[in-house]
Coordinates of C-alpha atoms and ligand atoms in Angstrom, one line a residue:
X1 CA -15.4 24.3 22.7
X2 CA -17.1 25.5 19.7
X3 CA -20.0 23.9 17.8
X4 CA -19.6 22.4 14.9
X5 CA -22.7 23.5 13.0
X6 CA -21.8 25.4 9.4
X7 CA -20.7 28.8 9.5
X8 CA -22.7 30.4 6.7
X9 CA -23.0 34.1 7.1
X10 CA -26.7 35.6 7.8
X11 CA -26.7 37.7 4.3
X12 CA -29.6 39.7 2.8
X13 CA -28.9 37.8 -0.3
X14 CA -30.2 35.1 1.1
X15 CA -33.3 36.2 2.1
X16 CA -33.7 36.7 -1.8
X17 CA -32.5 33.2 -3.2
X18 CA -34.5 31.4 -1.0
X19 CA -37.2 34.0 -2.0
X20 CA -36.9 32.7 -5.8
X21 CA -36.4 29.3 -5.0
X22 CA -39.6 28.4 -3.1
X23 CA -41.8 32.0 -3.6
X24 CA -40.7 32.9 -7.0
X25 CA -44.2 33.1 -8.4
X26 CA -45.4 35.4 -5.7
X27 CA -46.7 38.7 -6.7
X28 CA -45.6 42.5 -6.0
X29 CA -47.8 44.6 -7.0
X30 CA -47.2 48.5 -6.8
X31 CA -49.0 51.7 -7.4
X32 CA -46.7 53.4 -10.1
X33 CA -47.0 57.2 -10.2
X34 CA -48.8 57.6 -12.6
X35 CA -51.0 55.8 -11.1
X36 CA -51.2 52.4 -12.7
X37 CA -51.0 49.2 -11.5
X38 CA -47.5 47.2 -12.4
X39 CA -47.5 43.5 -11.4
X40 CA -44.4 41.0 -11.0
X41 CA -43.1 38.2 -9.2
X42 CA -40.3 38.0 -6.9
X43 CA -38.2 36.3 -9.8
X44 CA -38.8 39.4 -11.8
X45 CA -38.1 41.4 -9.1
X46 CA -34.2 39.7 -7.9
X47 CA -33.3 39.1 -11.1
X48 CA -33.5 43.5 -11.9
X49 CA -32.3 43.9 -8.7
X50 CA -29.1 41.4 -9.9
X51 CA -28.9 44.3 -13.0
X52 CA -28.9 46.9 -10.5
X53 CA -25.7 45.4 -9.1
X54 CA -24.4 45.1 -12.2
X55 CA -24.9 48.9 -12.9
X56 CA -23.3 50.3 -9.7
X57 CA -20.4 47.7 -11.1
X58 CA -20.3 49.6 -14.6
X59 CA -21.0 53.1 -12.9
X60 CA -17.6 52.6 -10.9
X61 CA -19.5 52.9 -7.2
X62 CA -17.2 52.1 -4.9
X63 CA -17.3 49.1 -2.4
X64 CA -19.3 49.5 1.0
X65 CA -20.3 53.5 -1.8
X66 CA -23.6 54.6 -0.2
X67 CA -26.1 54.7 -2.9
X68 CA -29.2 57.1 -2.0
X69 CA -32.6 56.9 -2.3
X70 CA -34.9 59.5 -3.2
X71 CA -38.5 57.0 -3.7
X72 CA -42.0 56.2 -2.6
X73 CA -42.6 52.5 -1.9
X74 CA -42.4 50.8 -5.4
X75 CA -41.0 47.5 -6.9
X76 CA -37.9 49.5 -8.0
X77 CA -37.4 50.6 -4.9
X78 CA -37.0 47.4 -3.6
X79 CA -35.0 46.3 -6.4
X80 CA -32.3 48.8 -5.2
X81 CA -33.0 47.4 -1.9
X82 CA -31.8 43.9 -2.9
X83 CA -29.2 45.0 -5.7
X84 CA -27.6 48.0 -3.8
X85 CA -27.0 45.8 -0.4
X86 CA -26.1 42.6 -1.9
X87 CA -23.3 44.1 -3.9
X88 CA -21.8 44.7 -0.7
X89 CA -22.8 48.7 -1.3
X90 CA -24.9 51.1 1.1
X91 CA -28.3 51.9 0.7
X92 CA -29.5 55.4 1.8
X93 CA -32.8 55.7 1.8
X94 CA -33.4 59.6 2.3
X95 CA -36.8 61.3 3.7
X96 CA -37.9 63.5 1.1
X97 CA -40.4 65.1 3.9
X98 CA -36.6 66.6 5.4
X99 CA -36.0 70.2 5.7
X100 CA -33.2 71.2 2.5
X101 CA -30.6 71.9 4.5
X102 CA -31.1 68.3 6.8
X103 CA -31.0 66.4 3.2
X104 CA -28.1 68.5 2.4
X105 CA -26.6 67.9 5.6
X106 CA -27.2 63.9 5.6
X107 CA -26.4 63.4 2.0
X108 CA -23.1 64.8 2.0
X109 CA -22.8 63.0 5.9
X110 CA -23.5 59.8 4.0
X111 CA -21.0 60.6 1.2
X112 CA -23.5 59.0 -1.4
X113 CA -21.9 58.5 -5.0
X114 CA -25.3 58.4 -6.5
X115 CA -28.8 58.7 -6.2
X116 CA -31.7 56.7 -7.4
X117 CA -35.1 59.4 -7.7
X118 CA -39.0 59.3 -8.6
X119 CA -39.5 62.2 -11.0
X120 CA -41.4 63.8 -8.7
X121 CA -38.4 64.8 -6.9
X122 CA -37.2 66.3 -9.6
X123 CA -37.2 69.9 -8.5
X124 CA -35.9 68.7 -5.1
X125 CA -33.0 67.2 -6.6
X126 CA -31.5 69.8 -8.6
X127 CA -31.9 72.0 -5.9
X128 CA -29.9 69.6 -3.9
X129 CA -27.2 68.6 -6.0
X130 CA -25.4 71.6 -6.7
X131 CA -24.8 71.1 -2.8
X132 CA -23.6 68.0 -2.7
X133 CA -20.1 67.7 -4.3
X134 CA -19.8 64.0 -3.5
X135 CA -23.1 62.8 -6.1
X136 CA -21.6 61.9 -9.3
X137 CA -24.7 60.2 -10.7
X138 CA -28.6 61.0 -10.7
X139 CA -30.4 58.1 -12.0
X140 CA -34.2 59.3 -12.8
X141 CA -36.2 56.1 -12.2
X142 CA -39.1 57.2 -13.9
X143 CA -39.5 58.9 -17.3
X144 CA -38.0 61.8 -16.8
X145 CA -38.7 65.1 -18.4
X146 CA -35.9 67.1 -18.8
X147 CA -38.3 70.5 -18.2
X148 CA -39.0 69.1 -14.5
X149 CA -35.6 70.1 -12.8
X150 CA -33.2 72.5 -13.6
X151 CA -29.5 71.3 -13.6
X152 CA -30.4 67.8 -14.2
X153 CA -29.3 67.0 -17.6
X154 CA -26.8 64.4 -16.4
X155 CA -29.7 62.2 -15.1
X156 CA -29.9 58.6 -16.6
X157 CA -32.5 56.3 -17.1
X158 CA -33.1 53.8 -14.6
X159 CA -34.9 51.0 -17.6
X160 CA -32.0 52.0 -20.0
X161 CA -28.9 51.1 -17.4
X162 CA -30.8 48.1 -16.0
X163 CA -31.7 46.5 -19.7
X164 CA -28.0 47.4 -20.9
X165 CA -26.9 45.3 -17.5
X166 CA -25.9 41.7 -17.1
X167 CA -27.1 39.9 -14.1
X168 CA -24.6 40.0 -11.4
X169 CA -23.5 37.3 -8.9
X170 CA -23.9 38.0 -5.0
X171 CA -21.0 37.2 -3.5
X172 CA -20.2 36.1 -0.1
X173 CA -18.7 38.3 2.4
X174 CA -19.3 39.0 5.9
X175 CA -22.5 39.1 7.7
X176 CA -20.8 42.5 9.6
X177 CA -20.5 44.2 6.7
X178 CA -22.9 47.4 6.3
X179 CA -26.2 47.0 4.2
X180 CA -28.4 50.2 5.1
X181 CA -28.2 53.7 6.4
X182 CA -31.0 55.3 7.9
X183 CA -31.1 59.1 9.5
X184 CA -33.2 60.0 12.5
X185 CA -35.7 62.7 12.0
X186 CA -33.3 64.5 13.9
X187 CA -36.2 67.1 15.9
X188 CA -33.0 68.1 18.1
X189 CA -29.9 68.7 16.4
X190 CA -28.3 67.6 12.9
X191 CA -30.0 63.9 12.2
X192 CA -28.0 60.9 13.3
X193 CA -27.3 57.9 10.8
X194 CA -28.0 54.5 11.9
X195 CA -26.2 52.2 9.9
X196 CA -27.6 48.4 9.7
X197 CA -26.0 45.5 8.6
X198 CA -26.1 42.2 6.6
X199 CA -26.7 40.3 10.2
X200 CA -29.0 42.6 12.3
X201 CA -31.3 42.7 9.0
X202 CA -31.6 39.2 8.4
X203 CA -32.3 38.7 12.4
X204 CA -34.6 41.3 12.3
X205 CA -36.4 40.0 9.3
X206 CA -36.9 36.4 11.2
X207 CA -38.4 38.3 14.3
X208 CA -40.6 39.8 12.2
X209 CA -41.8 36.7 10.7
X210 CA -42.1 35.4 14.8
X211 CA -46.0 34.1 15.6
X212 CA -45.8 36.4 18.6
X213 CA -44.5 39.4 16.6
X214 CA -45.9 40.5 13.3
X215 CA -46.5 37.0 12.1
X216 CA -45.8 37.2 8.5
X217 CA -46.4 33.8 6.6
X218 CA -46.8 32.5 3.1
X219 CA -50.5 33.1 3.0
X220 CA -50.2 36.9 4.3
X221 CA -51.0 39.3 1.7
X222 CA -49.2 43.1 3.7
X223 CA -49.4 46.3 3.0
X224 CA -46.5 48.7 3.1
X225 CA -48.0 51.3 4.4
X226 CA -44.8 53.0 6.1
X227 CA -42.4 54.5 3.9
X228 CA -39.8 52.3 2.3
X229 CA -37.0 56.0 3.3
X230 CA -37.8 55.6 7.1
X231 CA -36.5 52.5 8.8
X232 CA -36.7 50.2 5.9
X233 CA -40.7 50.1 5.8
X234 CA -40.1 48.4 9.4
X235 CA -38.4 45.6 8.0
X236 CA -41.7 44.2 5.9
X237 CA -39.6 44.5 2.0
X238 CA -37.2 42.1 3.7
X239 CA -39.3 40.0 5.7
X240 CA -42.3 39.5 3.4
X241 CA -39.3 37.7 0.9
X242 CA -38.4 35.8 3.6
X243 CA -41.8 34.2 4.0
X244 CA -43.1 34.3 0.9
X245 CA -45.9 37.0 1.6
X246 CA -47.8 38.9 -1.2
X247 CA -46.1 42.3 -1.5
X248 CA -47.8 45.8 -2.0
X249 CA -46.8 48.9 -2.4
X250 CA -49.1 52.1 -2.9
X251 CA -46.5 54.1 -4.2
X252 CA -46.6 58.1 -3.3
X253 CA -50.3 57.4 -2.6
X254 CA -49.5 55.7 1.0
X255 CA -51.1 58.0 2.6
X256 CA -54.0 58.1 0.7
X257 CA -57.3 56.3 2.4
X258 CA -59.1 55.4 -0.9
X259 CA -56.1 53.9 -2.3
X260 CA -55.4 52.0 0.5
X261 CA -58.6 50.6 0.7
X262 CA -59.0 49.9 -2.6
X263 CA -55.8 48.2 -2.6
X264 CA -56.7 46.3 0.5
X265 CA -60.0 45.4 -1.2
X266 CA -58.6 44.2 -4.6
X267 CA -55.0 42.5 -3.6
X268 CA -57.0 40.7 -0.5
X269 CA -54.5 42.2 2.2
X270 CA -54.2 40.1 5.3
X271 CA -52.3 42.6 7.1
X272 CA -50.8 46.2 7.0
X273 CA -48.2 47.9 9.4
X274 CA -48.2 51.9 9.4
X275 CA -48.2 54.8 12.1
X276 CA -51.8 56.0 13.7
X277 CA -52.7 58.9 11.6
X278 CA -53.1 57.0 8.9
X279 CA -54.8 54.3 10.3
X280 CA -56.9 58.0 11.6
X281 CA -57.6 58.8 7.9
X282 CA -58.8 55.3 6.7
X283 CA -61.1 54.7 9.6
X284 CA -62.6 58.5 8.7
X285 CA -62.7 57.6 5.0
X286 CA -64.3 53.9 5.9
X287 CA -66.9 55.2 8.0
X288 CA -67.9 58.1 5.6
X289 CA -68.4 55.2 2.7
X290 CA -70.1 52.7 5.1
X291 CA -67.1 50.1 4.1
X292 CA -65.9 47.0 5.7
X293 CA -62.6 45.3 5.7
X294 CA -63.1 42.1 5.1
X295 CA -59.8 40.6 4.2
X296 CA -57.9 42.0 6.5
X297 CA -56.8 40.3 10.0
X298 CA -54.3 42.0 11.7
X299 CA -52.6 45.9 11.1
X300 CA -49.5 46.8 13.0
X301 CA -49.4 49.8 15.0
X302 CA -46.9 52.2 16.1
X303 CA -44.7 54.7 15.3
X304 CA -46.6 57.0 18.1
X305 CA -49.4 55.6 20.4
X306 CA -52.3 54.1 19.0
X307 CA -55.4 55.9 20.9
X308 CA -57.8 53.3 22.5
X309 CA -60.4 54.6 20.5
X310 CA -58.6 53.1 17.3
X311 CA -58.4 50.0 18.8
X312 CA -61.2 49.5 19.9
X313 CA -63.3 51.3 16.2
X314 CA -60.6 48.4 13.9
X315 CA -61.9 45.5 16.7
X316 CA -65.7 46.6 16.9
X317 CA -66.3 47.6 13.5
X318 CA -64.0 45.9 11.3
X319 CA -62.8 42.4 13.2
X320 CA -59.5 43.6 12.8
X321 CA -56.8 43.1 15.4
X322 CA -54.8 46.0 16.1
X323 CA -51.4 44.9 16.9
X324 CA -49.7 47.8 19.0
X325 CA -45.9 47.9 18.6
X326 CA -43.0 50.2 19.5
X327 CA -39.4 50.8 18.2
X328 CA -37.2 52.8 17.1
X329 CA -34.4 53.7 14.0
X330 CA -31.9 52.5 16.1
X331 CA -33.9 49.4 16.1
X332 CA -34.1 48.6 12.8
X333 CA -36.8 49.6 14.1
X334 CA -39.3 46.5 16.0
X335 CA -38.7 46.0 19.8
X336 CA -42.0 45.5 20.9
X337 CA -45.0 43.8 20.1
X338 CA -48.8 43.5 21.6
X339 CA -49.4 39.7 21.0
X340 CA -51.5 38.2 23.7
X341 CA -50.2 35.3 26.2
X342 CA -52.4 32.7 27.7
X343 CA -53.8 35.0 30.2
X344 CA -54.7 37.8 28.5
X345 CA -56.3 36.3 25.1
X346 CA -59.8 36.2 26.4
X347 CA -59.7 39.7 28.1
X348 CA -62.8 41.4 26.8
X349 CA -64.5 45.4 27.7
X350 CA -62.4 47.4 29.6
X351 CA -59.6 45.0 30.3
X352 CA -59.2 44.1 26.7
X353 CA -58.4 47.9 25.8
X354 CA -56.1 48.7 28.6
X355 CA -54.0 45.4 27.9
X356 CA -54.0 46.3 24.1
X357 CA -53.4 50.1 24.7
X358 CA -49.5 49.0 25.7
X359 CA -47.2 49.2 23.4
X360 CA -46.0 45.4 23.6
X361 CA -43.7 42.4 25.1
X362 CA -40.4 42.5 23.6
X363 CA -39.7 40.3 20.8
X364 CA -36.8 37.8 21.4
X365 CA -33.7 39.3 20.9
X366 CA -34.7 42.4 22.1
X367 CA -33.9 43.1 26.2
X368 CA -35.4 45.8 28.1
X369 CA -34.7 47.6 31.5
X370 CA -36.2 50.4 33.1
X371 CA -34.0 52.7 35.2
X372 CA -34.6 55.4 37.6
X373 CA -32.5 58.9 37.0
X374 CA -29.6 57.2 39.8
X375 CA -29.5 54.4 37.1
X376 CA -31.0 52.2 39.4
X377 CA -32.9 49.0 37.9
X378 CA -36.8 49.6 38.6
X379 CA -39.1 46.6 39.1
X380 CA -41.4 45.2 36.4
X381 CA -44.8 45.5 38.4
X382 CA -46.9 48.1 36.3
X383 CA -46.7 51.2 38.6
X384 CA -42.5 52.3 38.7
X385 CA -41.7 54.6 35.3
X386 CA -38.3 54.8 34.3
X387 CA -36.1 55.6 31.4
X388 CA -36.5 52.5 28.9
X389 CA -32.7 51.1 27.7
X390 CA -32.3 48.4 25.3
X391 CA -30.0 46.1 23.4
X392 CA -30.3 43.3 21.1
X393 CA -28.3 42.3 17.8
X394 CA -30.5 44.9 15.9
X395 CA -30.2 47.4 18.1
X396 CA -27.7 50.2 17.0
X397 CA -24.1 50.3 19.5
X398 CA -22.9 53.8 18.1
X399 CA -24.2 56.6 15.1
X400 CA -22.5 56.4 11.9
X401 CA -19.5 58.9 11.5
X402 CA -20.9 60.5 14.8
X403 CA -19.1 61.4 18.2
X404 CA -22.6 61.1 20.3
X405 CA -22.2 58.1 23.0
X406 CA -24.6 60.2 25.1
X407 CA -27.2 57.4 24.5
X408 CA -25.5 54.2 24.9
X409 CA -24.3 53.1 28.0
X410 CA -22.2 50.1 29.3
X411 CA -23.9 47.9 26.0
X412 CA -27.4 49.2 26.7
X413 CA -28.8 52.2 24.2
X414 CA -31.2 54.5 26.1
X415 CA -34.4 55.1 23.9
X416 CA -35.1 58.5 25.1
X417 CA -38.8 56.9 26.2
X418 CA -40.3 56.8 29.6
X419 CA -41.8 53.5 30.7
X420 CA -43.4 51.0 32.8
X421 CA -43.5 47.5 32.6
X422 CA -46.0 45.2 34.5
X423 CA -45.8 42.1 36.0
X424 CA -46.3 39.3 32.7
X425 CA -43.3 41.5 31.0
X426 CA -45.8 43.9 28.5
X427 CA -43.8 48.2 28.7
X428 CA -46.7 51.0 29.0
X429 CA -44.6 54.2 27.5
X430 CA -46.2 57.1 29.1
X431 CA -44.1 59.8 27.5
X432 CA -41.2 60.5 24.8
X433 CA -38.1 61.9 28.0
X434 CA -38.5 65.5 26.2
X435 CA -42.0 65.9 26.0
X436 CA -42.4 64.7 29.5
X437 CA -44.2 67.5 31.6
X438 CA -43.7 67.9 35.3
X439 CA -45.9 69.4 37.3
X440 CA -45.0 70.6 40.4
X441 CA -42.0 67.5 40.7
X442 CA -44.6 65.2 39.4
X443 CA -44.5 63.5 36.2
X444 CA -47.9 63.8 34.1
X445 CA -48.6 61.0 30.9
X446 CA -49.3 63.3 27.6
X447 CA -50.0 59.8 26.1
X448 CA -52.9 59.3 29.0
X449 CA -54.4 62.2 28.5
X450 CA -54.4 62.3 25.0
X451 CA -55.7 58.8 24.9
X452 CA -58.6 60.4 27.2
X453 CA -59.0 63.3 25.2
X454 CA -59.3 61.1 21.8
X455 CA -62.2 58.9 23.3
X456 CA -64.4 61.8 23.6
X457 CA -66.9 61.4 20.7
X458 CA -66.1 64.5 19.5
X459 CA -62.6 64.5 19.4
X460 CA -60.6 64.1 16.2
X461 CA -57.0 64.0 17.4
X462 CA -55.3 66.0 19.9
X463 CA -51.8 66.2 21.7
X464 CA -51.1 67.2 25.2
X465 CA -47.9 69.8 25.7
X466 CA -46.4 71.1 28.8
X467 CA -46.4 74.9 29.2
X468 CA -44.4 76.9 31.6
X469 CA -46.4 77.8 34.6
X470 CA -44.8 80.5 37.3
X471 CA -45.8 78.1 40.2
X472 CA -45.8 74.5 39.2
X473 CA -43.3 74.8 36.8
X474 CA -45.1 73.2 33.8
X475 CA -48.9 72.3 33.1
X476 CA -50.5 70.2 30.5
X477 CA -52.4 72.1 27.8
X478 CA -54.4 70.1 25.4
X479 CA -54.4 70.8 21.8
X480 CA -57.5 69.6 19.9
X481 CA -59.4 69.2 16.3
X482 CA -62.6 69.0 16.6
X483 CA -65.0 66.4 15.2
X484 CA -67.4 67.9 12.2
X485 CA -70.7 68.8 14.1
X486 CA -69.1 69.5 17.5
X487 CA -71.0 70.2 20.4
X488 CA -70.6 74.2 21.0
X489 CA -69.3 74.4 24.8
X490 CA -66.7 71.6 24.0
X491 CA -63.6 72.9 26.0
X492 CA -66.0 72.8 29.2
X493 CA -67.3 69.4 28.1
X494 CA -63.6 67.8 28.0
X495 CA -62.1 68.9 30.7
X496 CA -65.4 67.4 32.7
X497 CA -64.1 64.6 30.6
X498 CA -61.3 64.1 32.0
X499 CA -63.2 64.0 36.0
X500 CA -62.9 60.5 37.7
X501 CA -60.7 59.8 35.2
X502 CA -57.3 60.9 36.0
X503 CA -56.0 62.8 39.2
X504 CA -57.3 66.2 39.2
X505 CA -54.1 67.7 38.7
X506 CA -53.5 66.1 35.5
X507 CA -56.3 67.7 34.1
X508 CA -55.4 70.0 31.3
X509 CA -55.6 73.5 31.9
X510 CA -56.8 74.6 28.8
X511 CA -57.8 73.6 25.3
X512 CA -57.0 75.1 22.3
X513 CA -58.9 73.9 19.1
X514 CA -56.6 73.8 15.9
X515 CA -57.7 72.7 12.1
X516 CA -55.2 70.6 11.7
X517 CA -52.3 68.9 14.2
X518 CA -49.0 69.3 12.8
X519 CA -47.3 66.6 11.5
X520 CA -43.5 66.1 11.4
X521 CA -41.3 64.5 8.6
X522 CA -42.4 60.7 9.8
X523 CA -46.2 61.4 9.8
X524 CA -46.2 62.0 13.6
X525 CA -47.5 64.6 15.6
X526 CA -45.1 67.4 16.0
X527 CA -45.3 68.6 19.8
X528 CA -41.9 70.3 19.3
X529 CA -44.1 72.4 16.8
X530 CA -46.9 72.7 19.0
X531 CA -44.6 73.9 21.8
X532 CA -43.1 76.6 19.5
X533 CA -46.4 78.3 18.7
X534 CA -48.2 77.8 22.1
X535 CA -45.5 77.7 24.4
X536 CA -46.8 81.1 26.0
X537 CA -50.3 79.7 26.3
X538 CA -50.1 79.8 30.3
X539 CA -49.9 83.6 30.0
X540 CA -53.9 83.6 28.7
X541 CA -54.9 81.2 31.3
Ligands
LIG601 P1 -38.6 59.9 14.7 O1 -40.0 60.0 16.0 O2 -37.4 60.5 15.3 O3 -38.7 59.5 13.4 P2 -38.6 57.1 14.9 O4 -39.2 56.9 14.1 O5 -37.4 56.0 15.0 O6 -37.8 58.5 15.2 O7 -39.2 57.0 16.4 C1 -38.8 56.5 17.6 C2 -39.8 56.8 18.8 O8 -41.4 57.3 18.4 C3 -40.2 56.0 20.3 O9 -38.7 56.4 20.6 C4 -41.1 56.5 20.6 O10 -41.1 57.4 21.5 C5 -42.0 56.8 19.8 N1 -43.0 55.5 19.4 C6 -42.6 54.3 18.2 N2 -44.0 53.6 18.5 C7 -44.2 54.4 19.7 C8 -45.3 53.8 20.2 N3 -46.5 52.6 19.8 N4 -46.0 54.5 21.4 C9 -45.5 55.5 21.8 N5 -44.4 55.9 21.1 C10 -43.7 55.1 20.4

């Protein structure tokens, strides 16, 4: 027997309608390309988003047609988020930090019909356009200078197109319809496309707003630090409109600590989300300038492991609660968030830190399990470590036009991460399978070693990689960035620092000091680059 409730499709346009009706005067603030501040309301934004839909109709962009964007976090990008998806087309957010050949690959693979780009990407676009025959139109989001890019004579002006368009009507259609496309960064092989649907996006937005998740609400002011070209800025552009939170976009300055701190102060930011590398820069800036974060009460940190030293500094110096989170492009992206349970809420000191450094428990809707190499379920005891598998309505079930089934096993997605789960359901990620270090047949957690190294007062940042060893197969080495004024004999001091904190055979064999850790296109430390450079390091041990 079926239930007798209304069968309303879960569509992104319903988020937009709700935002306009209930929070129409809520502000959206953006830093523009020239560094100025632009502000308008949810109502203004959605009105222009409907004009984007008509613009796409006028250009003859097909139903389900892919619309590429090369843009930072801004109000215009938000207009595209809604205007493209709500008119039954697919928003393909393109990560400009990828290599040129990867960009050509994904634009052609997605068969983008039009690309909306910011003028600062003109040179890049002029190189790409010659290699991407499907792209029929180019639209520049800001004042376009013909001198900026060759082969771009035909680029159209976004404002002119919008001004010439009526507000389109957003019709109903199936909630399964594709809404967005985001490619993984392709550290191994070609990037793979993750195709979100309206249904997955709406359900994920509800999940982001839950109190034991990122808990967005109508009294929040949200700073989006994660780029809108990477996994929909963790879903904030949808969740904030659903909740009625003020939305603040740092534009192209999303990695600039001064801009972020200025925005936090001037726009009364209560919450934000970003990868550890960005927060690292922000905390150093605050320290140097003797500033405190008054309005911010919590921040979601994820994308790679958040060092406990960062959680501690946020808590002790700024009274900000770090909500460690974990997710993937394939999961829209949020899967785990570390919010308290009754039994963890009063922890302090080391007990607090060892709880807070866990990546969290699954948000409702996401199911997880850990398995051993034979596929057997492992118990949730905080000790057994295995491959982490997930499933849920916002987890991808296959890649876009790709024949890779390896990651999908009987309705579960193999995340490629290695984890343990404690009796309360909190997950601790110990490594990425491809980063794991196996020494003498036993696993060593690089994340645990990095956390210890990062807690040393003279260490700015660090990464642990495995290098080939003739006897032990692999051994860990530590690559680290020193703080200014660090002591002279830091290598010995650091290796001593590990004594009594981990088993002897876990202690790295060597420390290599470098000026800066290499980053991936999504702002994470690139272990691939480190391995390529230091894979022979054991020969100098
Ligand atoms: P890419 O790194 O290729 O851009 P994603 O952004 O989807 O792809 O990254 C997902 C991966 O990032 C996860 O599988 C996991 O390895 C890592 N990750 C995400 N959050 C965390 C976290 N809090 N701690 C440790 N690893 C994390």
